[in-house]
Tab-separated table of C-alpha atoms in Angstrom:
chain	number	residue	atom	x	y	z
A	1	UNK	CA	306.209	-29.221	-99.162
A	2	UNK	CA	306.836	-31.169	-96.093
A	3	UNK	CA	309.994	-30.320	-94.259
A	4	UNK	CA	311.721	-31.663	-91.160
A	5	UNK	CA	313.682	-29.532	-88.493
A	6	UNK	CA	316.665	-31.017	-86.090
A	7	UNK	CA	317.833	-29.275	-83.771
A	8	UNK	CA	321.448	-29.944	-82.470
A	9	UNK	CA	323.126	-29.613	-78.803
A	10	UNK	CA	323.067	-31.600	-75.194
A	11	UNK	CA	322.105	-27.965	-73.573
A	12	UNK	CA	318.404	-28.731	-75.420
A	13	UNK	CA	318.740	-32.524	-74.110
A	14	UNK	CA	319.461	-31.680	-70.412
A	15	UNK	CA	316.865	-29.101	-70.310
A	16	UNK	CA	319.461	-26.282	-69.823
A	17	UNK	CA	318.345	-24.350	-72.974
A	18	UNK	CA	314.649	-24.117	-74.354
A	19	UNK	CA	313.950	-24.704	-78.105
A	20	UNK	CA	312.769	-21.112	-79.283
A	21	UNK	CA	314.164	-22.150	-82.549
A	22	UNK	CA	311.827	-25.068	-83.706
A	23	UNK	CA	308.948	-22.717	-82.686
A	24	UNK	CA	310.168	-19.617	-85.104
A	25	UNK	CA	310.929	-22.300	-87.799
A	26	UNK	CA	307.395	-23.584	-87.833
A	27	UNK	CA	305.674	-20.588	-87.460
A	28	UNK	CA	307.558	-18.768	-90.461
A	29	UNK	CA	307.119	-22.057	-92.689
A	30	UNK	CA	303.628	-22.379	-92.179
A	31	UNK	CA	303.189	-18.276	-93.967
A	32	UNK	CA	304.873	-19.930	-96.980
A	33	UNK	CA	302.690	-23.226	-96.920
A	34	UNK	CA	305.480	-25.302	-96.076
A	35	UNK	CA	304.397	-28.421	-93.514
A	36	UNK	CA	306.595	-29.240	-90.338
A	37	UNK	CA	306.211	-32.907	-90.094
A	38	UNK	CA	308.886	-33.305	-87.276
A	39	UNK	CA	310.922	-31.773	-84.853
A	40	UNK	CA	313.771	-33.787	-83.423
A	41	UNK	CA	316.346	-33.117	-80.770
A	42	UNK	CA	319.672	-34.479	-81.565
A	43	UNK	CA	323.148	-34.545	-78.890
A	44	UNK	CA	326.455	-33.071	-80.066
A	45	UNK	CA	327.620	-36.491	-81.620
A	46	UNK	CA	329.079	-36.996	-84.700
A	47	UNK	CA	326.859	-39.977	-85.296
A	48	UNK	CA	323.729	-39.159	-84.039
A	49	UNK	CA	323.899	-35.622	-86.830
A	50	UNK	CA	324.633	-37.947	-89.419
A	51	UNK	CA	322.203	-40.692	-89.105
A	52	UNK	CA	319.664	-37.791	-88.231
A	53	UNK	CA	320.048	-35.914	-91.150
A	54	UNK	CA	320.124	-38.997	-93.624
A	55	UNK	CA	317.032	-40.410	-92.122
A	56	UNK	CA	315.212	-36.812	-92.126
A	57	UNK	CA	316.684	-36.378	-96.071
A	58	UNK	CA	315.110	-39.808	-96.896
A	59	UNK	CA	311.744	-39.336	-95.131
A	60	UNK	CA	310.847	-35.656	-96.902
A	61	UNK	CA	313.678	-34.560	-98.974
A	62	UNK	CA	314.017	-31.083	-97.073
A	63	UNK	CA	315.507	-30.749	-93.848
A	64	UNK	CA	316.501	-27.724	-91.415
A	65	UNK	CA	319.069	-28.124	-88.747
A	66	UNK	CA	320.230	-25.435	-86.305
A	67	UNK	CA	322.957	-25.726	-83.580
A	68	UNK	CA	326.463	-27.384	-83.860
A	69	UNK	CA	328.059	-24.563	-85.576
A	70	UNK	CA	331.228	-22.249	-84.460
A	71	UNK	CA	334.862	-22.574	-83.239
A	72	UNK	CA	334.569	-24.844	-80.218
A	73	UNK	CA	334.899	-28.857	-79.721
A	74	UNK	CA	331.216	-29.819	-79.596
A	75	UNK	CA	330.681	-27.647	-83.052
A	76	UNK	CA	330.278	-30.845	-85.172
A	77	UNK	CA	327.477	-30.352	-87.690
A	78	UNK	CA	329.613	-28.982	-90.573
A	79	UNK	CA	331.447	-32.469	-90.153
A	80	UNK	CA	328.675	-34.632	-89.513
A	81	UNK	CA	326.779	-32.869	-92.489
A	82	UNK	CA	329.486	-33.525	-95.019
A	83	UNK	CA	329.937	-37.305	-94.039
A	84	UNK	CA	326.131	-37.152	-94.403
A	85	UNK	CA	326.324	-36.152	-97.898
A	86	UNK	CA	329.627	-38.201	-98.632
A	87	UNK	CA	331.923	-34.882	-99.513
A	88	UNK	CA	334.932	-33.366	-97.784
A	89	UNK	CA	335.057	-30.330	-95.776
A	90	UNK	CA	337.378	-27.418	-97.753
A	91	UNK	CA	337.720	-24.015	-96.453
A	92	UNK	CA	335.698	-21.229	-98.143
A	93	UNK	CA	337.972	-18.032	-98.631
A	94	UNK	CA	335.524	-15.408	-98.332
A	95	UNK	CA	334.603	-16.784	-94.904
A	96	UNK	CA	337.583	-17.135	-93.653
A	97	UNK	CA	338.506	-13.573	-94.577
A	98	UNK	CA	335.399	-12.376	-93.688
A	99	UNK	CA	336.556	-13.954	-89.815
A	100	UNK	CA	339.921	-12.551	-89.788
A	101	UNK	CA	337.575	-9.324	-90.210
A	102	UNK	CA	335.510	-9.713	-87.587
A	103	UNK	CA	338.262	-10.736	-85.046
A	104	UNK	CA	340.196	-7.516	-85.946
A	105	UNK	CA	336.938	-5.133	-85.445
A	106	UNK	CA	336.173	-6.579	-82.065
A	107	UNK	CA	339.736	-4.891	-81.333
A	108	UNK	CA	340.955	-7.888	-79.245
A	109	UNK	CA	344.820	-8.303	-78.890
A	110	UNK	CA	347.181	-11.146	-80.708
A	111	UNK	CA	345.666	-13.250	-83.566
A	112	UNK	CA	342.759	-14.945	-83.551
A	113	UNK	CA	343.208	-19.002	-82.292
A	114	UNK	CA	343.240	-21.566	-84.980
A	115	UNK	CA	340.066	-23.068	-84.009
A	116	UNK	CA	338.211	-19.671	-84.794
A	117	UNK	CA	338.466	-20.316	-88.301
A	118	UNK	CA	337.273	-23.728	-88.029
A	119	UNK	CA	334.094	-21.710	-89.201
A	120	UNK	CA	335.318	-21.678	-92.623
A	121	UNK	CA	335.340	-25.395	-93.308
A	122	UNK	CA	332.425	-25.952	-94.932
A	123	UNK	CA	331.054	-29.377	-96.840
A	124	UNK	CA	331.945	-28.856	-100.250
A	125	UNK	CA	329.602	-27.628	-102.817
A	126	UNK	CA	327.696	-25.947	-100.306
A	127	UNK	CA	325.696	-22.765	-100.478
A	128	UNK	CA	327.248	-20.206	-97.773
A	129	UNK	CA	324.373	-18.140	-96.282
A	130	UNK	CA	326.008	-15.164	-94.972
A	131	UNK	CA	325.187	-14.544	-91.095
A	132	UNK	CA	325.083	-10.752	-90.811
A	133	UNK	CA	324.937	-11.034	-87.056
A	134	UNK	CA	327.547	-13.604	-86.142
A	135	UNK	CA	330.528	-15.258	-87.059
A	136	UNK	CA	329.449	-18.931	-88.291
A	137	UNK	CA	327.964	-18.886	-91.705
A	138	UNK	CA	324.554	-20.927	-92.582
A	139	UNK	CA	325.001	-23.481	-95.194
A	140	UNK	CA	322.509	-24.845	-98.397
A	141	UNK	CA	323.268	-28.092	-99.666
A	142	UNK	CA	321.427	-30.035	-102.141
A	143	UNK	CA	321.915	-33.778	-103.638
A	144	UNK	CA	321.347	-35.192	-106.953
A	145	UNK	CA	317.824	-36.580	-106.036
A	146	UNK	CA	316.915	-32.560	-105.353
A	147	UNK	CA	317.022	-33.314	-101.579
A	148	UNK	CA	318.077	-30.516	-99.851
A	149	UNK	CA	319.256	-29.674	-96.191
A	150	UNK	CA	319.757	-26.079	-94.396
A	151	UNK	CA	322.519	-25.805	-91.870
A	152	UNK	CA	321.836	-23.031	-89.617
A	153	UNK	CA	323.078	-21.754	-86.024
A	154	UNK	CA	322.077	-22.318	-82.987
A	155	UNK	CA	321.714	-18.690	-81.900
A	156	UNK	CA	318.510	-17.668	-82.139
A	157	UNK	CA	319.346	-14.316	-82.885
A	158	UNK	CA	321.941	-15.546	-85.474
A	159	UNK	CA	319.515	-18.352	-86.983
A	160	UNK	CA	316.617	-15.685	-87.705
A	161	UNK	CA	318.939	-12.903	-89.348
A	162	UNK	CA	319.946	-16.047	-91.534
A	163	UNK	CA	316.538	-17.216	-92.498
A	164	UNK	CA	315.064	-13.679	-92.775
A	165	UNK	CA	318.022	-12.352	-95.072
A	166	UNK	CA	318.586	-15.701	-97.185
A	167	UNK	CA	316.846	-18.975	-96.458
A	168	UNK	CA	313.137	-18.011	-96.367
A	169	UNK	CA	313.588	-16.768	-100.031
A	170	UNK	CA	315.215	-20.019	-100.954
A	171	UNK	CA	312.333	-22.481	-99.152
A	172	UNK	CA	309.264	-19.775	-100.799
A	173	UNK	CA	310.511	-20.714	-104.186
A	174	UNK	CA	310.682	-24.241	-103.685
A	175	UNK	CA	306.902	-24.176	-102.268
A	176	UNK	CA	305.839	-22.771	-105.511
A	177	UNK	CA	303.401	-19.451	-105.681
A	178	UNK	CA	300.252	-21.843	-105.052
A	179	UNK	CA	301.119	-23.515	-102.107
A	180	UNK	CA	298.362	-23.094	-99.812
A	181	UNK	CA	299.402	-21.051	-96.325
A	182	UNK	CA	298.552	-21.837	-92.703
A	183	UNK	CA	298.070	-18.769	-90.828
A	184	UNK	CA	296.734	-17.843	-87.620
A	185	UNK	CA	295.294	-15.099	-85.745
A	186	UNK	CA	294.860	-14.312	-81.848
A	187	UNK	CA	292.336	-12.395	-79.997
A	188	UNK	CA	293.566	-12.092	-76.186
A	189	UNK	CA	291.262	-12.210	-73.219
A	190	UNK	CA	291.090	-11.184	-69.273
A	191	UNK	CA	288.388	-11.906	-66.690
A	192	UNK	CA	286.403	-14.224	-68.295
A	193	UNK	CA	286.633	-17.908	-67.739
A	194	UNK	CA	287.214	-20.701	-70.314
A	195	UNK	CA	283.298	-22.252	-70.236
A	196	UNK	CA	281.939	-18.880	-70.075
A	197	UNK	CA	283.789	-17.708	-73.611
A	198	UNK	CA	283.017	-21.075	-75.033
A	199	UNK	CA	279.306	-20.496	-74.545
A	200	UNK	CA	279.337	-17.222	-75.998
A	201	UNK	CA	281.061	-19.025	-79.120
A	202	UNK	CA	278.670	-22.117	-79.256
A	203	UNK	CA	278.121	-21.343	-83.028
A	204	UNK	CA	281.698	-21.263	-83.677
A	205	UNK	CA	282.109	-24.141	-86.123
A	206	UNK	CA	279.021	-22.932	-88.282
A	207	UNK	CA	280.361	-19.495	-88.342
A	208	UNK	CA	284.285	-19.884	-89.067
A	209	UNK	CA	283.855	-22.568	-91.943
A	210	UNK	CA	286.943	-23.907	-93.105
A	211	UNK	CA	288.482	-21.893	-89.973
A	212	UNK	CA	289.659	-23.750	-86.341
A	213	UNK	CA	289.312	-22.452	-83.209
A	214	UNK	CA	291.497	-23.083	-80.302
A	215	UNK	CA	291.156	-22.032	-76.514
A	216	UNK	CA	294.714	-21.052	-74.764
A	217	UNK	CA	293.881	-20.306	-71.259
A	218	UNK	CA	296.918	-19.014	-69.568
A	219	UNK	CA	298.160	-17.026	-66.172
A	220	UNK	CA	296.214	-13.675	-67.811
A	221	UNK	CA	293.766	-14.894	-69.544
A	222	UNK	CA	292.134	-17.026	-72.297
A	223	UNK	CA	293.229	-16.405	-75.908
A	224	UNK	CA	291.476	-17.563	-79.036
A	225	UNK	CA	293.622	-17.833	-81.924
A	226	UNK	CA	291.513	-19.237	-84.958
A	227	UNK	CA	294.096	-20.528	-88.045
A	228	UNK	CA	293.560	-21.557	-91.414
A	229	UNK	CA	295.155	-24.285	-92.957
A	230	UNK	CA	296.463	-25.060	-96.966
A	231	UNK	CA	294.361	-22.254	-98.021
A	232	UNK	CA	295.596	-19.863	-100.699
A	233	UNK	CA	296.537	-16.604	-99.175
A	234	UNK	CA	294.285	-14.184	-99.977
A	235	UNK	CA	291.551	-16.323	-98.724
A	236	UNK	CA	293.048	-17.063	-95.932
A	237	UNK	CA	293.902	-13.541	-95.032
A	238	UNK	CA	290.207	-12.723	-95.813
A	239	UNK	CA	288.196	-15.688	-93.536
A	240	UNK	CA	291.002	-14.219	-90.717
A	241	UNK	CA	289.702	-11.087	-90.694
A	242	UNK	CA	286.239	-12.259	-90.713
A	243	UNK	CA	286.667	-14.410	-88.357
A	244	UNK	CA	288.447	-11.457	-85.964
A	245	UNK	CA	285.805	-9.424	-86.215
A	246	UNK	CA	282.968	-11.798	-85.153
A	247	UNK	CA	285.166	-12.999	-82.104
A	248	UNK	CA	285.968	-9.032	-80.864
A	249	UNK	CA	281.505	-8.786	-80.913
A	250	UNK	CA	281.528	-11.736	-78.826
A	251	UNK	CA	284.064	-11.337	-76.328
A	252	UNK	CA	283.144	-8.120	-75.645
A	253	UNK	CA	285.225	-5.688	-73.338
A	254	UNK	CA	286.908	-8.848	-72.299
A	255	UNK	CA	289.017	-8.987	-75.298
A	256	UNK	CA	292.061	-6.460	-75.063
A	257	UNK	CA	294.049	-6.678	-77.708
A	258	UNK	CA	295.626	-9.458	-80.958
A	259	UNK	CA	297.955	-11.724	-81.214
A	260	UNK	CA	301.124	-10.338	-79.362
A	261	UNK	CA	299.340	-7.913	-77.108
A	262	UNK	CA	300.192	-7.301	-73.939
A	263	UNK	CA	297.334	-5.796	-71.339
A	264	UNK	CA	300.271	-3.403	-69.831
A	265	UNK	CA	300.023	-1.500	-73.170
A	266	UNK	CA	296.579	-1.415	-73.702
A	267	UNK	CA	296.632	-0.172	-70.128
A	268	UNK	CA	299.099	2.782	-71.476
A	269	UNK	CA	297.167	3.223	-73.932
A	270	UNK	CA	294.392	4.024	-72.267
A	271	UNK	CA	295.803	6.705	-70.100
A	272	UNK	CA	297.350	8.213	-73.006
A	273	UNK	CA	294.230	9.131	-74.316
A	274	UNK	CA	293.351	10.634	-71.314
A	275	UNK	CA	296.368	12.455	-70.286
A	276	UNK	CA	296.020	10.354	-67.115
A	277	UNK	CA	299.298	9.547	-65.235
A	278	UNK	CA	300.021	5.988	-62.954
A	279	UNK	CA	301.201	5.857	-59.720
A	280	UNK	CA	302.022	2.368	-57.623
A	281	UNK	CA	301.895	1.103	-54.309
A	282	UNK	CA	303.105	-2.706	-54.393
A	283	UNK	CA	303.379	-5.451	-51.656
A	284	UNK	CA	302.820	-8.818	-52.738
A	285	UNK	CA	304.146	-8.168	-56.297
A	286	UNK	CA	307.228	-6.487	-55.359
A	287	UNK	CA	307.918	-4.341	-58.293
A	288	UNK	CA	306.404	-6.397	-60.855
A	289	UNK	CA	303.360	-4.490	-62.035
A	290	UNK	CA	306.091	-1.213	-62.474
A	291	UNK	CA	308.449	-3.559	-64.459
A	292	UNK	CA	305.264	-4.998	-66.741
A	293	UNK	CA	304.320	-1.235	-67.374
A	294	UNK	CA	308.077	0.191	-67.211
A	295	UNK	CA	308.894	-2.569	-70.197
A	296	UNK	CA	306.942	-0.702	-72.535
A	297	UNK	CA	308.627	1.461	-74.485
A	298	UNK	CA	307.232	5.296	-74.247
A	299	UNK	CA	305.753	4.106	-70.158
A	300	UNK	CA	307.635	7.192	-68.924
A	301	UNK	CA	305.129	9.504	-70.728
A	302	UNK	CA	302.221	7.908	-68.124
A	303	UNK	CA	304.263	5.812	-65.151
A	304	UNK	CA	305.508	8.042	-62.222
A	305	UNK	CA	306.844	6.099	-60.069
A	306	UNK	CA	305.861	3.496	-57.222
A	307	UNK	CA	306.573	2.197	-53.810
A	308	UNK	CA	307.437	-1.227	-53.023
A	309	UNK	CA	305.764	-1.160	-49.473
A	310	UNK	CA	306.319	-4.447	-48.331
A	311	UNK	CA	306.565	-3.634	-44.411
A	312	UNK	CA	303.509	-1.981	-42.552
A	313	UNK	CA	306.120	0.871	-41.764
A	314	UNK	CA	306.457	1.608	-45.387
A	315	UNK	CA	303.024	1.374	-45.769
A	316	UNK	CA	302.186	3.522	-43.161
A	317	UNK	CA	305.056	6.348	-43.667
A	318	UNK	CA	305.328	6.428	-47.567
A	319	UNK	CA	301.696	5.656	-48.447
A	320	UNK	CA	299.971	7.560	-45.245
A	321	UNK	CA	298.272	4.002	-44.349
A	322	UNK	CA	296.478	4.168	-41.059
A	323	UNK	CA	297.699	1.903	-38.267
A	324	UNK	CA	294.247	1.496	-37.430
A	325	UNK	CA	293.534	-0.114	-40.171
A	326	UNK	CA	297.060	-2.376	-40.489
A	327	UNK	CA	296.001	-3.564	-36.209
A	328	UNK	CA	292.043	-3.847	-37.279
A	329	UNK	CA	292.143	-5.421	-41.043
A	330	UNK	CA	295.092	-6.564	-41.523
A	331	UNK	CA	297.838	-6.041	-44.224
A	332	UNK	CA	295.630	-7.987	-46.671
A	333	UNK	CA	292.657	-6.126	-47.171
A	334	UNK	CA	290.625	-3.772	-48.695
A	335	UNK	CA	290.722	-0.993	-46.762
A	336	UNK	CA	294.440	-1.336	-47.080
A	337	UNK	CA	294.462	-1.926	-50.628
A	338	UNK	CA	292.462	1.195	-50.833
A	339	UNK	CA	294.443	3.572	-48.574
A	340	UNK	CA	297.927	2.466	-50.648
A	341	UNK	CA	296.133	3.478	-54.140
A	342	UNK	CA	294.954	6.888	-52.798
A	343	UNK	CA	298.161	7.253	-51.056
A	344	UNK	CA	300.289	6.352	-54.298
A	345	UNK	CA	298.201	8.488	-56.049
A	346	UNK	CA	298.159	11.616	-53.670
A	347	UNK	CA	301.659	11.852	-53.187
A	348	UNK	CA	303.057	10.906	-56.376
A	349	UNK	CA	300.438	13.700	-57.823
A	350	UNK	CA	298.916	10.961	-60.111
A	351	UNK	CA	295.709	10.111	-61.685
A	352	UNK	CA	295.768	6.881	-61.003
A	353	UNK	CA	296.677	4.897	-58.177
A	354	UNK	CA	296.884	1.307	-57.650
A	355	UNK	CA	297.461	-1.100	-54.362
A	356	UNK	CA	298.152	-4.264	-54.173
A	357	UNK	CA	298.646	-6.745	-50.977
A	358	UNK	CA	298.347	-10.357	-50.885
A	359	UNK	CA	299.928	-13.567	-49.434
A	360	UNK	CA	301.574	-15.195	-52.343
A	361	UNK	CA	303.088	-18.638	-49.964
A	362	UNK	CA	304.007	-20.880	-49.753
A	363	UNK	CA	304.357	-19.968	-46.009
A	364	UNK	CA	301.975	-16.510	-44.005
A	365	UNK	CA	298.681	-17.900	-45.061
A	366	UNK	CA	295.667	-18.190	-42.606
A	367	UNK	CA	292.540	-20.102	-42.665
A	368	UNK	CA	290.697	-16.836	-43.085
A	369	UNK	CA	293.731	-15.634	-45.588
A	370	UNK	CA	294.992	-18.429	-47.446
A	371	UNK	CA	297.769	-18.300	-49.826
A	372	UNK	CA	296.461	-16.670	-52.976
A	373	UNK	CA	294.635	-14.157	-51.254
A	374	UNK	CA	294.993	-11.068	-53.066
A	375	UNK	CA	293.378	-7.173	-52.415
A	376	UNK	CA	293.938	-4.718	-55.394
A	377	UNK	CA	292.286	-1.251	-55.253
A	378	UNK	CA	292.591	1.579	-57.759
A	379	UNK	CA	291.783	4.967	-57.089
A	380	UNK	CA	290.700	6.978	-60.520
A	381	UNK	CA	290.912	10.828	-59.876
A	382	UNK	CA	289.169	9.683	-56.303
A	383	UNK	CA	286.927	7.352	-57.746
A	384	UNK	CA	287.864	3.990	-55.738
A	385	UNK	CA	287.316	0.235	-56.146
A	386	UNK	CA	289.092	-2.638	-54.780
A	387	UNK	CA	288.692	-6.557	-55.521
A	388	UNK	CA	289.216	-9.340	-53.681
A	389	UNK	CA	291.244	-12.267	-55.265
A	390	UNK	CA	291.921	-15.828	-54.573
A	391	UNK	CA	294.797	-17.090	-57.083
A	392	UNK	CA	296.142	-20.391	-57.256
A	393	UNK	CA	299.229	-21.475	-57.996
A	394	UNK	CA	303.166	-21.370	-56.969
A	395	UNK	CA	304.184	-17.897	-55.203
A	396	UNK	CA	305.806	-16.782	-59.079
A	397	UNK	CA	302.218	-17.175	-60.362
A	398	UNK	CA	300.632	-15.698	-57.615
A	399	UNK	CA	302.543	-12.336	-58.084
A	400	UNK	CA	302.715	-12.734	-61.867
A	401	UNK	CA	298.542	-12.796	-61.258
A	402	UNK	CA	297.891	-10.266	-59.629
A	403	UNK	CA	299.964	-7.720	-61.370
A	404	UNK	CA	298.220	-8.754	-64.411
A	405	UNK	CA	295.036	-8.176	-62.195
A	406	UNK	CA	295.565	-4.864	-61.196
A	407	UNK	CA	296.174	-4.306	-64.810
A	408	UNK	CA	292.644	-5.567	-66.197
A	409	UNK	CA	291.584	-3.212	-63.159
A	410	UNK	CA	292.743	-0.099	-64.437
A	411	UNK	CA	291.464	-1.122	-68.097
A	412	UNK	CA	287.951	-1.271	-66.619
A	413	UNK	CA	287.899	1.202	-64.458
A	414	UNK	CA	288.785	3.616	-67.954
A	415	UNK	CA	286.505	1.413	-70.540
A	416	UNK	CA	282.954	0.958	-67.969
């Protein structure tokens, strides 16, 4: 099955609002072996929805839209849909009382506007596909060639409740049992360049078979995400985990974790097993290695606490920094790196410590210390090391580097 997804509103034109909605679309489609053959962004016009869904409907015969639904002016895609398909709008009852609901329970005062039931005109002979977590229904409407054409929100919160609770059933039955799937896997890595993983993997396309490999460098780190393609699922699911395995033996202790990992976790995790406890000492980064680890739910059974220590004095009267060292090194450097871990550590009681100072720009760079220069130091029950780092990028990256730095760090310092 090929399918075609539209999605609808001038906020995705303008660049306002990013298109998270194509991306779950395709990526849930591709576990039932359906094809995404296009992804088009269409304004809030009448016309533009109806010559986009006609022209989607009589390229592959199954289209998803999401966006143009709810109570407001630019909400034109039950409209545009049913002059699409040549039928009137009517209003569904159970909708509309099913609104007059939902206005009560949000205990607002006076009756709801007209316009808010605007959500129960629907094309008719449509399908409604209840949305359990807003107001404006999805829709299912189907011709008498067998084309057929989902109507979903915008919301992304709204549109995935929909497709989880009704649609995907729907769309799996219409692929058939033996459609083959596409499905892919991720193994995430830190500290290792690009080249150097590719030469460990130089018998990749002997070893993985039907199997593709893909690099994804990225801000922290290079992941490898290997997919199969029209394959039925049980095979696929079976090369996959093959295929896992021999990539973890390659990588090494540079791979940290699958698909949706995040290093701040594995970090946790680590400590967990140790009974070890974090402490912080931040300059550069500003907060953002606590909030990585802090985002985590359960952080509070390892995190301590940390001090943002962006001025020497801070550095000097919260962290026990040495002026010496701040009037003979510098800010940025490693003994100072090293003196903030021990003094995050020390006097937050921890087992772990970690510093972190840098120039992240644009402006405070010197031709010895250039934007980008970053020192990060951890301090393991006494046990210190510190790094030296020279990150490119915008000041955002910068920071967003190094905390992820600090991170892979800690992870070595508790794996070596």
């Amino acid at each position: 099955m090929k399918v075609e997804i539209l999605t609808i509103g001038d906020e995705l034109l303008l660049g306002f609002t990013v298109d998270t909605n194509s991306v779950f679309l395709a990526r849930e489609l591709a576990e039932l072996g359906v094809e995404v053959v296009r992804r088009t962004t269409l304004p809030d016009t009448g016309s533009a929805i109806i010559d986009g869904v006609r022209e989607a409907l009589a390229r592959t015969g199954a289209v998803i839209t999401t966006g143009g639904l709810g109570p407001t002016s630019d909400d034109l895609t039950c409209e545009a849909v049913a002059a699409a398909f040549g039928v009137p709008l009517v209003r569904d009852n159970d909708v509309h009382a099913a609104l007059e609901s939902r206005w009560k329970n949000r205990g607002l005062p006076g009756e709801a506007p007209a316009d808010f039931f605007r959500q129960a005109l629907v094309p008719e002979g449509a399908d409604i596909l209840a949305n359990p977590a807003g107001s404006a229904p999805g829709l299912w409407l189907e011709n008498s060639r067998h084309e057929w054409l989902a109507v979903l929100p915008g919301v992304p919160r709204e549109m995935r409740a929909i497709f989880h609770d009704s649609l995907r059933a729907r769309i799996a039955v219409r692929a058939g049992p033996g459609a083959g799937v596409v499905r892919s896997r991720t193994l995430r890595t830190t500290g290792v360049p690009e080249s150097l993983l590719a030469e460990r993997l130089t018998d990749a396309a002997d070893r993985l078979g039907p199997l593709s490999l893909s690099y994804l460098p990225g801000s922290s780190g290079v992941d490898l995400r290997v997919t199969a393609r029209n394959l039925p699922s049980d095979e696929a699911d079976r090369l996959l985990h093959d295929a896992m395995e021999w990539l973890r033996d390659r990588a090494g202790s540079d791979a940290y974790g699958e698909n949706e990992a995040d290093m701040a976790e594995a970090v946790l995790d680590l400590c967990r097993q140790r009974n070890f406890t974090l402490a912080l000492a931040e300059s550069c980064t500003g907060g953002m290695l606590g909030a990585r680890l802090s985002a985590i739910p359960g952080a509070s059974e390892v995190l301590l606490g940390g001090v943002i220590a962006y001025a020497d004095q801070v550095k000097e009267r919260q962290l026990g920094v040495s002026s010496e060292s701040l009037i003979s090194h510098g800010a940025v450097s490693r003994e100072v790196a090293e003196e903030m871990a021990s003094g995050a550590r020390v006097r937050l009681s921890a087992s772990i410590g970690v510093g972190i100072t840098g120039v992240a720009g644009p402006g405070g760079g010197t031709e010895s210390k250039p934007v980008g220069t970053v020192w990060i130091a951890a301090d393991v029950l006494g046990q210190v090391l510190a790094e030296l780092y020279r990150f490119q990028g915008s000041r955002e990256e910068v920071r967003e580097r190094s905390a992820h730095a600090a991170l892979a760090l800690i992870r070595r310092m508790l794996t070596r």
